[in-house]
C-alpha positions as YAML, in Angstrom:
chain: A
units: angstrom
residues:
- id: 1
  name: MET
  ca: [0.00, 0.00, 0.00]
- id: 2
  name: PHE
  ca: [1.43, 3.38, -0.98]
- id: 3
  name: ASP
  ca: [1.60, 6.41, 1.26]
- id: 4
  name: ILE
  ca: [-1.28, 8.87, 1.04]
- id: 5
  name: TYR
  ca: [1.40, 11.52, 0.60]
- id: 6
  name: GLN
  ca: [5.08, 11.96, 1.23]
- id: 7
  name: LEU
  ca: [6.98, 15.23, 1.53]
- id: 8
  name: SER
  ca: [10.23, 15.09, -0.41]
- id: 9
  name: ASP
  ca: [13.39, 17.09, 0.12]
- id: 10
  name: ASP
  ca: [12.24, 19.23, -2.83]
- id: 11
  name: HIS
  ca: [8.99, 20.06, -1.06]
- id: 12
  name: GLU
  ca: [10.86, 21.15, 2.04]
- id: 13
  name: ALA
  ca: [13.28, 23.21, -0.06]
- id: 14
  name: ILE
  ca: [10.32, 24.96, -1.72]
- id: 15
  name: ARG
  ca: [8.84, 25.75, 1.69]
- id: 16
  name: GLU
  ca: [12.11, 27.24, 2.88]
- id: 17
  name: ALA
  ca: [12.54, 29.29, -0.29]
- id: 18
  name: VAL
  ca: [9.00, 30.67, -0.20]
- id: 19
  name: ARG
  ca: [9.25, 31.48, 3.49]
- id: 20
  name: GLU
  ca: [12.38, 33.53, 2.87]
- id: 21
  name: VAL
  ca: [10.62, 35.48, 0.12]
- id: 22
  name: VAL
  ca: [7.54, 36.03, 2.29]
- id: 23
  name: ASP
  ca: [9.50, 37.20, 5.32]
- id: 24
  name: ALA
  ca: [11.66, 39.57, 3.28]
- id: 25
  name: LYS
  ca: [9.34, 40.95, 0.61]
- id: 26
  name: ILE
  ca: [5.69, 40.11, 1.27]
- id: 27
  name: ALA
  ca: [4.84, 40.13, 5.00]
- id: 28
  name: PRO
  ca: [6.40, 43.58, 5.62]
- id: 29
  name: HIS
  ca: [3.80, 45.12, 3.27]
- id: 30
  name: ALA
  ca: [0.76, 43.12, 4.42]
- id: 31
  name: ALA
  ca: [-0.57, 45.71, 6.89]
- id: 32
  name: ASP
  ca: [-0.28, 48.53, 4.35]
- id: 33
  name: VAL
  ca: [-1.93, 46.42, 1.65]
- id: 34
  name: ASP
  ca: [-4.84, 45.77, 4.02]
- id: 35
  name: ALA
  ca: [-5.11, 49.34, 5.34]
- id: 36
  name: ASN
  ca: [-5.18, 50.84, 1.85]
- id: 37
  name: ALA
  ca: [-7.04, 48.00, 0.11]
- id: 38
  name: ARG
  ca: [-4.39, 48.02, -2.59]
- id: 39
  name: TYR
  ca: [-3.09, 45.26, -4.81]
- id: 40
  name: PRO
  ca: [0.08, 43.71, -3.31]
- id: 41
  name: GLN
  ca: [2.40, 44.65, -6.15]
- id: 42
  name: GLU
  ca: [5.48, 43.94, -4.05]
- id: 43
  name: ALA
  ca: [4.28, 40.36, -3.59]
- id: 44
  name: HIS
  ca: [3.38, 40.08, -7.26]
- id: 45
  name: ASP
  ca: [6.87, 41.14, -8.32]
- id: 46
  name: ALA
  ca: [8.56, 38.90, -5.76]
- id: 47
  name: LEU
  ca: [6.51, 35.86, -6.82]
- id: 48
  name: VAL
  ca: [7.30, 36.46, -10.49]
- id: 49
  name: ALA
  ca: [11.02, 36.85, -9.75]
- id: 50
  name: THR
  ca: [11.13, 33.54, -7.86]
- id: 51
  name: ASP
  ca: [8.86, 31.45, -10.15]
- id: 52
  name: PHE
  ca: [6.13, 31.20, -7.50]
- id: 53
  name: PHE
  ca: [3.62, 33.30, -9.47]
- id: 54
  name: ALA
  ca: [1.98, 30.26, -11.13]
- id: 55
  name: PRO
  ca: [4.12, 27.31, -10.10]
- id: 56
  name: HIS
  ca: [1.61, 24.73, -11.33]
- id: 57
  name: ILE
  ca: [2.08, 25.53, -15.04]
- id: 58
  name: PRO
  ca: [3.71, 22.47, -16.69]
- id: 59
  name: GLU
  ca: [7.29, 22.66, -17.91]
- id: 60
  name: GLU
  ca: [6.32, 22.21, -21.56]
- id: 61
  name: TYR
  ca: [4.69, 25.65, -21.44]
- id: 62
  name: GLY
  ca: [7.58, 27.38, -19.71]
- id: 63
  name: GLY
  ca: [6.45, 26.73, -16.14]
- id: 64
  name: VAL
  ca: [8.27, 25.03, -13.30]
- id: 65
  name: GLY
  ca: [5.77, 22.17, -13.24]
- id: 66
  name: ALA
  ca: [5.25, 22.11, -9.48]
- id: 67
  name: ASP
  ca: [3.03, 19.24, -8.37]
- id: 68
  name: ALA
  ca: [-0.20, 19.85, -6.46]
- id: 69
  name: LEU
  ca: [1.45, 19.41, -3.08]
- id: 70
  name: ALA
  ca: [4.28, 21.82, -3.90]
- id: 71
  name: THR
  ca: [1.75, 24.37, -5.17]
- id: 72
  name: ALA
  ca: [-0.24, 24.01, -1.95]
- id: 73
  name: ILE
  ca: [2.93, 24.61, 0.08]
- id: 74
  name: VAL
  ca: [3.65, 27.79, -1.91]
- id: 75
  name: ILE
  ca: [0.13, 29.11, -1.22]
- id: 76
  name: GLU
  ca: [0.30, 28.08, 2.44]
- id: 77
  name: GLU
  ca: [3.58, 29.88, 3.04]
- id: 78
  name: VAL
  ca: [2.49, 33.06, 1.25]
- id: 79
  name: ALA
  ca: [-0.78, 33.08, 3.24]
- id: 80
  name: ARG
  ca: [1.21, 32.81, 6.47]
- id: 81
  name: GLY
  ca: [2.42, 36.34, 5.79]
- id: 82
  name: CYS
  ca: [-0.35, 37.86, 3.63]
- id: 83
  name: VAL
  ca: [-3.56, 36.13, 2.57]
- id: 84
  name: SER
  ca: [-4.26, 38.70, -0.14]
- id: 85
  name: SER
  ca: [-0.92, 37.88, -1.74]
- id: 86
  name: SER
  ca: [-1.57, 34.13, -1.58]
- id: 87
  name: LEU
  ca: [-4.48, 34.66, -3.95]
- id: 88
  name: ILE
  ca: [-2.01, 35.43, -6.74]
- id: 89
  name: PRO
  ca: [-0.75, 31.84, -7.19]
- id: 90
  name: ALA
  ca: [-4.07, 30.38, -6.00]
- id: 91
  name: VAL
  ca: [-6.21, 32.23, -8.53]
- id: 92
  name: ASN
  ca: [-3.73, 31.67, -11.33]
- id: 93
  name: LYS
  ca: [-4.30, 27.96, -10.73]
- id: 94
  name: LEU
  ca: [-8.08, 28.38, -10.41]
- id: 95
  name: GLY
  ca: [-8.36, 30.40, -13.62]
- id: 96
  name: SER
  ca: [-6.10, 28.20, -15.72]
- id: 97
  name: MET
  ca: [-7.15, 24.80, -14.36]
- id: 98
  name: PRO
  ca: [-10.17, 24.51, -16.70]
- id: 99
  name: VAL
  ca: [-7.81, 25.00, -19.65]
- id: 100
  name: GLN
  ca: [-5.44, 22.43, -18.19]
- id: 101
  name: ILE
  ca: [-8.31, 19.94, -17.74]
- id: 102
  name: GLY
  ca: [-10.30, 20.45, -20.94]
- id: 103
  name: GLY
  ca: [-8.46, 22.81, -23.24]
- id: 104
  name: SER
  ca: [-6.91, 21.94, -26.57]
- id: 105
  name: GLU
  ca: [-3.16, 21.92, -27.04]
- id: 106
  name: GLU
  ca: [-3.51, 25.09, -29.12]
- id: 107
  name: ILE
  ca: [-5.26, 27.03, -26.36]
- id: 108
  name: LYS
  ca: [-2.71, 25.86, -23.78]
- id: 109
  name: GLN
  ca: [0.14, 26.98, -26.03]
- id: 110
  name: LYS
  ca: [-1.58, 30.32, -26.49]
- id: 111
  name: TYR
  ca: [-2.08, 31.23, -22.83]
- id: 112
  name: PHE
  ca: [0.12, 29.20, -20.50]
- id: 113
  name: PRO
  ca: [3.55, 30.60, -21.45]
- id: 114
  name: ALA
  ca: [2.54, 34.16, -20.55]
- id: 115
  name: VAL
  ca: [1.20, 33.00, -17.18]
- id: 116
  name: ALA
  ca: [4.29, 30.88, -16.52]
- id: 117
  name: ALA
  ca: [6.50, 33.89, -17.24]
- id: 118
  name: GLY
  ca: [4.50, 36.10, -14.88]
- id: 119
  name: GLU
  ca: [3.45, 38.39, -17.72]
- id: 120
  name: SER
  ca: [-0.29, 37.69, -17.28]
- id: 121
  name: GLY
  ca: [-2.63, 36.40, -14.63]
- id: 122
  name: PHE
  ca: [-5.63, 34.07, -15.03]
- id: 123
  name: SER
  ca: [-8.97, 34.52, -13.22]
- id: 124
  name: TYR
  ca: [-12.12, 32.41, -13.04]
- id: 125
  name: GLY
  ca: [-15.65, 33.52, -13.95]
- id: 126
  name: LEU
  ca: [-18.29, 31.12, -12.67]
- id: 127
  name: SER
  ca: [-20.44, 32.81, -10.00]
- id: 128
  name: GLU
  ca: [-23.31, 35.24, -10.51]
- id: 129
  name: ARG
  ca: [-25.33, 37.10, -7.89]
- id: 130
  name: GLU
  ca: [-28.24, 34.68, -8.29]
- id: 131
  name: ALA
  ca: [-26.08, 31.69, -9.20]
- id: 132
  name: GLY
  ca: [-23.59, 31.11, -6.41]
- id: 133
  name: SER
  ca: [-23.98, 27.62, -4.97]
- id: 134
  name: ASP
  ca: [-26.57, 26.92, -7.69]
- id: 135
  name: THR
  ca: [-24.15, 27.40, -10.57]
- id: 136
  name: ALA
  ca: [-26.37, 25.71, -13.15]
- id: 137
  name: SER
  ca: [-28.88, 28.59, -12.89]
- id: 138
  name: MET
  ca: [-26.44, 31.11, -14.40]
- id: 139
  name: LYS
  ca: [-27.83, 33.69, -16.85]
- id: 140
  name: THR
  ca: [-24.72, 34.67, -18.81]
- id: 141
  name: ARG
  ca: [-25.19, 33.64, -22.45]
- id: 142
  name: ALA
  ca: [-22.85, 32.85, -25.32]
- id: 143
  name: VAL
  ca: [-24.42, 32.79, -28.80]
- id: 144
  name: ARG
  ca: [-22.77, 31.56, -31.96]
- id: 145
  name: ASP
  ca: [-22.30, 34.13, -34.70]
- id: 146
  name: GLY
  ca: [-20.47, 32.64, -37.64]
- id: 147
  name: ASP
  ca: [-17.15, 31.35, -36.35]
- id: 148
  name: ASP
  ca: [-17.34, 33.58, -33.27]
- id: 149
  name: TRP
  ca: [-19.17, 33.57, -29.96]
- id: 150
  name: VAL
  ca: [-20.94, 36.64, -28.54]
- id: 151
  name: LEU
  ca: [-21.19, 36.86, -24.75]
- id: 152
  name: ASN
  ca: [-23.74, 38.82, -22.72]
- id: 153
  name: GLY
  ca: [-24.17, 38.81, -18.96]
- id: 154
  name: VAL
  ca: [-22.54, 39.53, -15.62]
- id: 155
  name: LYS
  ca: [-20.18, 37.47, -13.45]
- id: 156
  name: THR
  ca: [-19.77, 38.32, -9.76]
- id: 157
  name: TRP
  ca: [-17.20, 37.89, -6.97]
- id: 158
  name: ILE
  ca: [-14.32, 37.54, -9.43]
- id: 159
  name: THR
  ca: [-10.97, 37.48, -7.66]
- id: 160
  name: ASN
  ca: [-8.16, 39.63, -9.09]
- id: 161
  name: ALA
  ca: [-10.56, 41.00, -11.69]
- id: 162
  name: GLY
  ca: [-9.01, 43.90, -13.57]
- id: 163
  name: VAL
  ca: [-5.50, 42.70, -12.73]
- id: 164
  name: SER
  ca: [-5.60, 39.41, -14.63]
- id: 165
  name: ASP
  ca: [-5.35, 39.48, -18.41]
- id: 166
  name: PHE
  ca: [-7.17, 36.17, -18.98]
- id: 167
  name: TYR
  ca: [-10.52, 34.88, -17.66]
- id: 168
  name: THR
  ca: [-12.10, 31.45, -17.93]
- id: 169
  name: VAL
  ca: [-15.81, 32.24, -18.18]
- id: 170
  name: MET
  ca: [-18.77, 29.86, -18.05]
- id: 171
  name: ALA
  ca: [-21.83, 30.75, -20.12]
- id: 172
  name: VAL
  ca: [-25.05, 29.07, -21.25]
- id: 173
  name: THR
  ca: [-24.76, 28.07, -24.92]
- id: 174
  name: ASP
  ca: [-28.01, 26.09, -25.20]
- id: 175
  name: PRO
  ca: [-30.83, 27.78, -23.22]
- id: 176
  name: ASP
  ca: [-33.23, 24.95, -24.06]
- id: 177
  name: GLY
  ca: [-30.74, 22.18, -23.32]
- id: 178
  name: PRO
  ca: [-30.63, 19.95, -20.24]
- id: 179
  name: ARG
  ca: [-29.76, 21.86, -17.06]
- id: 180
  name: GLY
  ca: [-26.05, 21.73, -16.28]
- id: 181
  name: ARG
  ca: [-25.17, 20.23, -19.64]
- id: 182
  name: ASN
  ca: [-25.95, 23.39, -21.59]
- id: 183
  name: ILE
  ca: [-23.00, 25.45, -20.34]
- id: 184
  name: SER
  ca: [-19.67, 25.97, -22.08]
- id: 185
  name: ALA
  ca: [-16.34, 27.44, -21.00]
- id: 186
  name: PHE
  ca: [-14.44, 30.19, -22.82]
- id: 187
  name: VAL
  ca: [-11.27, 32.20, -22.40]
- id: 188
  name: VAL
  ca: [-11.93, 35.94, -22.46]
- id: 189
  name: GLU
  ca: [-9.09, 38.43, -22.69]
- id: 190
  name: LYS
  ca: [-9.01, 41.70, -20.79]
- id: 191
  name: SER
  ca: [-8.68, 43.65, -24.04]
- id: 192
  name: ASP
  ca: [-11.75, 42.11, -25.73]
- id: 193
  name: GLU
  ca: [-14.27, 44.69, -26.90]
- id: 194
  name: GLY
  ca: [-17.48, 44.59, -24.88]
- id: 195
  name: PHE
  ca: [-15.72, 43.25, -21.77]
- id: 196
  name: SER
  ca: [-15.46, 45.54, -18.72]
- id: 197
  name: PHE
  ca: [-15.28, 45.52, -14.93]
- id: 198
  name: GLY
  ca: [-17.42, 46.79, -12.07]
- id: 199
  name: GLU
  ca: [-16.21, 48.77, -9.08]
- id: 200
  name: LYS
  ca: [-14.09, 47.00, -6.47]
- id: 201
  name: GLU
  ca: [-16.11, 45.36, -3.71]
- id: 202
  name: ARG
  ca: [-15.55, 46.73, -0.21]
- id: 203
  name: LYS
  ca: [-14.74, 43.67, 1.85]
- id: 204
  name: LEU
  ca: [-14.19, 42.45, 5.40]
- id: 205
  name: GLY
  ca: [-10.84, 40.89, 4.55]
- id: 206
  name: ILE
  ca: [-8.44, 39.99, 1.71]
- id: 207
  name: LYS
  ca: [-8.62, 43.68, 0.88]
- id: 208
  name: GLY
  ca: [-5.49, 43.59, -1.24]
- id: 209
  name: SER
  ca: [-7.06, 41.21, -3.73]
- id: 210
  name: PRO
  ca: [-9.51, 43.10, -5.95]
- id: 211
  name: THR
  ca: [-12.96, 41.52, -6.25]
- id: 212
  name: ARG
  ca: [-15.10, 42.91, -9.08]
- id: 213
  name: GLU
  ca: [-17.91, 42.04, -11.44]
- id: 214
  name: LEU
  ca: [-17.29, 41.14, -15.07]
- id: 215
  name: PHE
  ca: [-19.60, 42.74, -17.62]
- id: 216
  name: PHE
  ca: [-20.14, 41.26, -21.09]
- id: 217
  name: GLU
  ca: [-22.01, 43.47, -23.55]
- id: 218
  name: ASN
  ca: [-21.98, 41.86, -26.98]
- id: 219
  name: CYS
  ca: [-18.45, 40.70, -26.24]
- id: 220
  name: ARG
  ca: [-17.25, 38.91, -29.36]
- id: 221
  name: ILE
  ca: [-14.56, 36.26, -29.06]
- id: 222
  name: PRO
  ca: [-13.10, 33.88, -31.66]
- id: 223
  name: GLY
  ca: [-14.47, 30.37, -31.84]
- id: 224
  name: ASP
  ca: [-11.16, 28.81, -30.91]
- id: 225
  name: ARG
  ca: [-11.41, 30.29, -27.39]
- id: 226
  name: ILE
  ca: [-13.88, 27.61, -26.27]
- id: 227
  name: VAL
  ca: [-12.43, 25.31, -23.61]
- id: 228
  name: GLY
  ca: [-13.33, 21.69, -24.22]
- id: 229
  name: GLU
  ca: [-16.48, 20.61, -26.00]
- id: 230
  name: GLU
  ca: [-19.65, 22.66, -26.19]
- id: 231
  name: GLY
  ca: [-21.90, 21.80, -23.25]
- id: 232
  name: GLN
  ca: [-19.02, 20.53, -21.09]
- id: 233
  name: GLY
  ca: [-18.35, 23.83, -19.31]
- id: 234
  name: LEU
  ca: [-20.01, 23.11, -15.98]
- id: 235
  name: LYS
  ca: [-18.47, 19.65, -15.80]
- id: 236
  name: ILE
  ca: [-15.04, 21.19, -16.34]
- id: 237
  name: ALA
  ca: [-15.80, 23.93, -13.80]
- id: 238
  name: LEU
  ca: [-16.73, 21.44, -11.10]
- id: 239
  name: GLN
  ca: [-13.72, 19.24, -11.86]
- id: 240
  name: THR
  ca: [-11.61, 22.37, -11.47]
- id: 241
  name: LEU
  ca: [-13.03, 23.03, -8.01]
- id: 242
  name: ASP
  ca: [-12.23, 19.49, -6.90]
- id: 243
  name: HIS
  ca: [-8.57, 20.38, -7.47]
- id: 244
  name: THR
  ca: [-8.54, 23.99, -6.35]
- id: 245
  name: ARG
  ca: [-10.42, 23.53, -3.08]
- id: 246
  name: VAL
  ca: [-7.11, 22.06, -1.95]
- id: 247
  name: THR
  ca: [-5.49, 25.46, -2.54]
- id: 248
  name: ILE
  ca: [-8.09, 27.16, -0.33]
- id: 249
  name: ALA
  ca: [-7.36, 24.62, 2.37]
- id: 250
  name: ALA
  ca: [-3.66, 25.47, 2.00]
- id: 251
  name: GLN
  ca: [-4.47, 29.17, 2.25]
- id: 252
  name: ALA
  ca: [-6.38, 28.46, 5.48]
- id: 253
  name: LEU
  ca: [-3.41, 26.53, 6.86]
- id: 254
  name: GLY
  ca: [-1.14, 29.46, 6.17]
- id: 255
  name: VAL
  ca: [-3.19, 32.13, 7.89]
- id: 256
  name: ALA
  ca: [-3.81, 29.82, 10.86]
- id: 257
  name: GLN
  ca: [-0.08, 29.10, 11.17]
- id: 258
  name: GLY
  ca: [0.75, 32.80, 10.99]
- id: 259
  name: ALA
  ca: [-1.75, 33.62, 13.72]
- id: 260
  name: LEU
  ca: [-0.59, 30.78, 15.97]
- id: 261
  name: ASP
  ca: [3.07, 31.75, 15.56]
- id: 262
  name: TYR
  ca: [2.36, 35.36, 16.43]
- id: 263
  name: ALA
  ca: [0.17, 34.51, 19.41]
- id: 264
  name: ILE
  ca: [2.78, 32.15, 20.87]
- id: 265
  name: GLY
  ca: [5.46, 34.81, 20.54]
- id: 266
  name: TYR
  ca: [3.23, 37.35, 22.24]
- id: 267
  name: ILE
  ca: [2.18, 35.26, 25.25]
- id: 268
  name: LYS
  ca: [5.79, 34.30, 25.92]
- id: 269
  name: GLU
  ca: [6.65, 37.99, 26.27]
- id: 270
  name: ARG
  ca: [3.48, 39.33, 27.94]
- id: 271
  name: LYS
  ca: [3.65, 39.24, 31.75]
- id: 272
  name: GLN
  ca: [0.85, 39.26, 34.32]
- id: 273
  name: PHE
  ca: [1.07, 38.50, 38.04]
- id: 274
  name: GLY
  ca: [4.84, 38.50, 37.73]
- id: 275
  name: LYS
  ca: [5.27, 35.81, 35.06]
- id: 276
  name: PRO
  ca: [4.74, 35.25, 31.32]
- id: 277
  name: VAL
  ca: [1.10, 34.50, 30.57]
- id: 278
  name: SER
  ca: [2.28, 31.46, 28.61]
- id: 279
  name: GLU
  ca: [2.85, 29.78, 31.99]
- id: 280
  name: PHE
  ca: [-0.88, 29.81, 32.79]
- id: 281
  name: GLN
  ca: [-2.48, 26.44, 32.15]
- id: 282
  name: ALA
  ca: [-5.65, 27.91, 30.61]
- id: 283
  name: LEU
  ca: [-3.60, 29.52, 27.86]
- id: 284
  name: GLN
  ca: [-1.45, 26.42, 27.41]
- id: 285
  name: PHE
  ca: [-4.63, 24.40, 26.79]
- id: 286
  name: MET
  ca: [-5.77, 26.94, 24.19]
- id: 287
  name: VAL
  ca: [-2.43, 26.77, 22.38]
- id: 288
  name: ALA
  ca: [-2.43, 22.97, 22.54]
- id: 289
  name: ASP
  ca: [-5.86, 22.79, 20.89]
- id: 290
  name: MET
  ca: [-4.83, 25.31, 18.25]
- id: 291
  name: GLY
  ca: [-1.70, 23.36, 17.35]
- id: 292
  name: MET
  ca: [-3.46, 20.01, 17.35]
- id: 293
  name: LYS
  ca: [-6.26, 21.12, 15.04]
- id: 294
  name: LEU
  ca: [-3.86, 22.91, 12.72]
- id: 295
  name: GLU
  ca: [-1.74, 19.79, 12.29]
- id: 296
  name: ALA
  ca: [-4.81, 17.65, 11.66]
- id: 297
  name: ALA
  ca: [-5.91, 20.11, 8.99]
- id: 298
  name: ARG
  ca: [-2.44, 20.06, 7.44]
- id: 299
  name: GLN
  ca: [-2.40, 16.26, 7.19]
- id: 300
  name: LEU
  ca: [-5.83, 16.24, 5.54]
- id: 301
  name: THR
  ca: [-4.86, 19.03, 3.13]
- id: 302
  name: TYR
  ca: [-1.62, 17.39, 2.06]
- id: 303
  name: ALA
  ca: [-3.41, 14.07, 1.55]
- id: 304
  name: ALA
  ca: [-5.96, 15.87, -0.65]
- id: 305
  name: ALA
  ca: [-3.14, 17.56, -2.58]
- id: 306
  name: ALA
  ca: [-1.55, 14.19, -3.32]
- id: 307
  name: LYS
  ca: [-4.93, 12.90, -4.51]
- id: 308
  name: SER
  ca: [-5.23, 15.98, -6.73]
- id: 309
  name: GLU
  ca: [-1.87, 15.20, -8.31]
- id: 310
  name: ARG
  ca: [-2.90, 11.60, -8.97]
- id: 311
  name: ASN
  ca: [-6.46, 12.59, -9.90]
- id: 312
  name: ASP
  ca: [-7.79, 9.89, -7.58]
- id: 313
  name: ASP
  ca: [-11.44, 8.90, -7.77]
- id: 314
  name: ASP
  ca: [-12.05, 10.15, -4.22]
- id: 315
  name: LEU
  ca: [-10.53, 13.58, -4.80]
- id: 316
  name: GLY
  ca: [-13.97, 15.22, -4.70]
- id: 317
  name: TYR
  ca: [-14.51, 14.02, -1.15]
- id: 318
  name: PHE
  ca: [-11.00, 14.80, 0.06]
- id: 319
  name: GLY
  ca: [-10.92, 18.22, -1.58]
- id: 320
  name: ALA
  ca: [-14.22, 19.18, 0.04]
- id: 321
  name: ALA
  ca: [-13.16, 17.75, 3.41]
- id: 322
  name: ALA
  ca: [-9.81, 19.54, 3.38]
- id: 323
  name: LYS
  ca: [-11.34, 22.86, 2.41]
- id: 324
  name: ALA
  ca: [-14.13, 22.67, 4.98]
- id: 325
  name: TYR
  ca: [-12.02, 21.43, 7.88]
- id: 326
  name: ALA
  ca: [-8.97, 23.62, 7.28]
- id: 327
  name: SER
  ca: [-11.05, 26.79, 6.87]
- id: 328
  name: ASP
  ca: [-13.13, 26.07, 9.98]
- id: 329
  name: VAL
  ca: [-9.90, 25.47, 11.89]
- id: 330
  name: ALA
  ca: [-8.39, 28.68, 10.50]
- id: 331
  name: MET
  ca: [-11.38, 30.71, 11.66]
- id: 332
  name: GLU
  ca: [-11.15, 29.15, 15.12]
- id: 333
  name: ILE
  ca: [-7.38, 29.57, 15.44]
- id: 334
  name: THR
  ca: [-7.30, 33.18, 14.26]
- id: 335
  name: THR
  ca: [-10.17, 34.06, 16.61]
- id: 336
  name: ASP
  ca: [-8.35, 32.38, 19.51]
- id: 337
  name: ALA
  ca: [-5.18, 34.24, 18.55]
- id: 338
  name: VAL
  ca: [-7.03, 37.51, 18.98]
- id: 339
  name: GLN
  ca: [-8.27, 36.24, 22.36]
- id: 340
  name: LEU
  ca: [-4.77, 35.29, 23.48]
- id: 341
  name: LEU
  ca: [-3.57, 38.83, 22.81]
- id: 342
  name: GLY
  ca: [-6.51, 40.29, 24.73]
- id: 343
  name: GLY
  ca: [-7.08, 43.98, 23.98]
- id: 344
  name: ALA
  ca: [-3.91, 44.06, 21.90]
- id: 345
  name: GLY
  ca: [-5.41, 41.50, 19.56]
- id: 346
  name: TYR
  ca: [-8.30, 43.80, 18.73]
- id: 347
  name: VAL
  ca: [-6.20, 46.66, 17.38]
- id: 348
  name: GLN
  ca: [-4.33, 47.02, 14.11]
- id: 349
  name: ASP
  ca: [-0.96, 47.30, 15.82]
- id: 350
  name: HIS
  ca: [-0.88, 43.50, 15.70]
- id: 351
  name: PRO
  ca: [-1.62, 41.34, 12.64]
- id: 352
  name: VAL
  ca: [-3.98, 38.81, 14.24]
- id: 353
  name: GLU
  ca: [-7.09, 40.95, 13.75]
- id: 354
  name: ARG
  ca: [-6.29, 41.12, 10.02]
- id: 355
  name: MET
  ca: [-5.67, 37.40, 9.97]
- id: 356
  name: MET
  ca: [-9.05, 36.74, 11.58]
- id: 357
  name: ARG
  ca: [-10.80, 38.90, 8.99]
- id: 358
  name: ASP
  ca: [-8.87, 37.29, 6.14]
- id: 359
  name: ALA
  ca: [-9.56, 33.75, 7.39]
- id: 360
  name: LYS
  ca: [-13.34, 34.17, 7.15]
- id: 361
  name: ILE
  ca: [-13.45, 34.09, 3.36]
- id: 362
  name: THR
  ca: [-11.88, 30.63, 3.27]
- id: 363
  name: GLN
  ca: [-15.15, 29.29, 4.70]
- id: 364
  name: ILE
  ca: [-17.12, 30.92, 1.89]
- id: 365
  name: TYR
  ca: [-15.44, 31.00, -1.52]
- id: 366
  name: GLU
  ca: [-14.98, 28.09, -3.90]
- id: 367
  name: GLY
  ca: [-18.11, 26.66, -2.33]
- id: 368
  name: THR
  ca: [-19.36, 27.48, 1.16]
- id: 369
  name: ASN
  ca: [-18.57, 24.96, 3.86]
- id: 370
  name: GLN
  ca: [-22.23, 24.02, 3.90]
- id: 371
  name: ILE
  ca: [-21.90, 23.03, 0.23]
- id: 372
  name: GLN
  ca: [-18.72, 21.08, 1.06]
- id: 373
  name: ARG
  ca: [-20.68, 19.08, 3.60]
- id: 374
  name: LEU
  ca: [-23.34, 18.36, 0.99]
- id: 375
  name: VAL
  ca: [-20.62, 17.11, -1.35]
- id: 376
  name: MET
  ca: [-19.12, 14.90, 1.34]
- id: 377
  name: GLY
  ca: [-22.45, 13.57, 2.53]
- id: 378
  name: ARG
  ca: [-23.59, 12.62, -0.95]
- id: 379
  name: LYS
  ca: [-20.32, 10.85, -1.69]
- id: 380
  name: LEU
  ca: [-20.46, 8.91, 1.57]
- id: 381
  name: LEU
  ca: [-24.06, 7.87, 0.90]
- id: 382
  name: ALA
  ca: [-23.57, 7.02, -2.77]
...
C-alpha cells in the first residue's frame, strides 16, 4: 500500500525558499496592503522573480511544473504572511485549471507561457449574484455568430478581476438544453471589446485582492477560445473546483499558522502576576488545541493535494473535506489568537485581527462549507 502523501526534500526546499521570500518581501507590506485595500504589487513582483507566481504551469509551457502538493505549500507559506498575496498563485491555478483539464493543445500553447512567465494572470468567472452555490442557474449567455461567440451577462465575486489578463468564463450556450449540460467554457481576454469591470467590492478581509464584477455586452470572441467541447463547461468547472479547493485549504493553513506563531510569541513575552502568561495552564490548553487542530488540517490538506496530483477517484470528497475542515480550523485559530492577545489582539498594531478577517473568506469562496458538507455527505451515501 502506498503512502497517502510523502513530503520530499524538494517540497521542504520549496517551503524554505517561499518562506524567505515572504518574510523579506511580502509580509512587511501586508498591513499597508490591508489598510489601503491596494493590490500587493510587491508580492506580485517577488513571486514572479522567484517562479512562484503560477508554479503549477507544466514545464512544456515554460512553467516550473510544481506538483499539487508543492503548489499548496507555496500558497500556504504566502498566506502565512499575507492572505491577499496568496491569492495570486491560487487564482492563477483556479483560472487556468479549466484550460489544463479540458483545453486543446492550441489554447494551452496560447495562454500558458505568458502566465508561466508572470506576464499575465488568469482569473475564473463562474459565480453570478443569483447563481452562487446553484451554478447551473447562471444567466450569462454565449451565442454563436459565424465562427465567433458573442457573450452577454454579468459574473460576480471575481478574484483579481481587472488585474488578470485572462478569464475562464462559463456561459449558457443552449438555453433549451438539459440543465447543467448546456453550459460551455471560454477564455476571455481583458482587451476584448465589450468586456469591462465593475467597481471594487468593499470587503471584510483579503482587501489587497480586488474583487469585481465582469460585464459582457456583446463581447465577441473567436471560436477557438472555447475550452473543451460545447456543453461541457459546468463539468469542467466542477472538476476544477475538486482540485482547487485544496489550494483554499492550503491558504487556510497558512493564515492559521501565521496567527498561531504570532500569538505564541506574544504570550511568551506578555507578563501578568509576575510571570509570562504562557505559563498559565488555561492559555497552554488553548495553544495545545490550536496546534493540534492545525496539524490535523495540514495532514488532511496534504493528503488531498496528493490525490489531486494523482487525480484519484475520491478527490472530490477529500478536496471538500480539506477545504471545509482547514477553513473552519483557521477561523477558530485566528479568533483564539485575537483572544490570546486580549485587547492588543483587537487593534491594528498586531496582525492577528487582520488574519481573523482574512480567514473568514476561506469558509465561503470556492463553495461554502455548507456546500462542502453536501458534497461529502452525498459521496459517503452514494
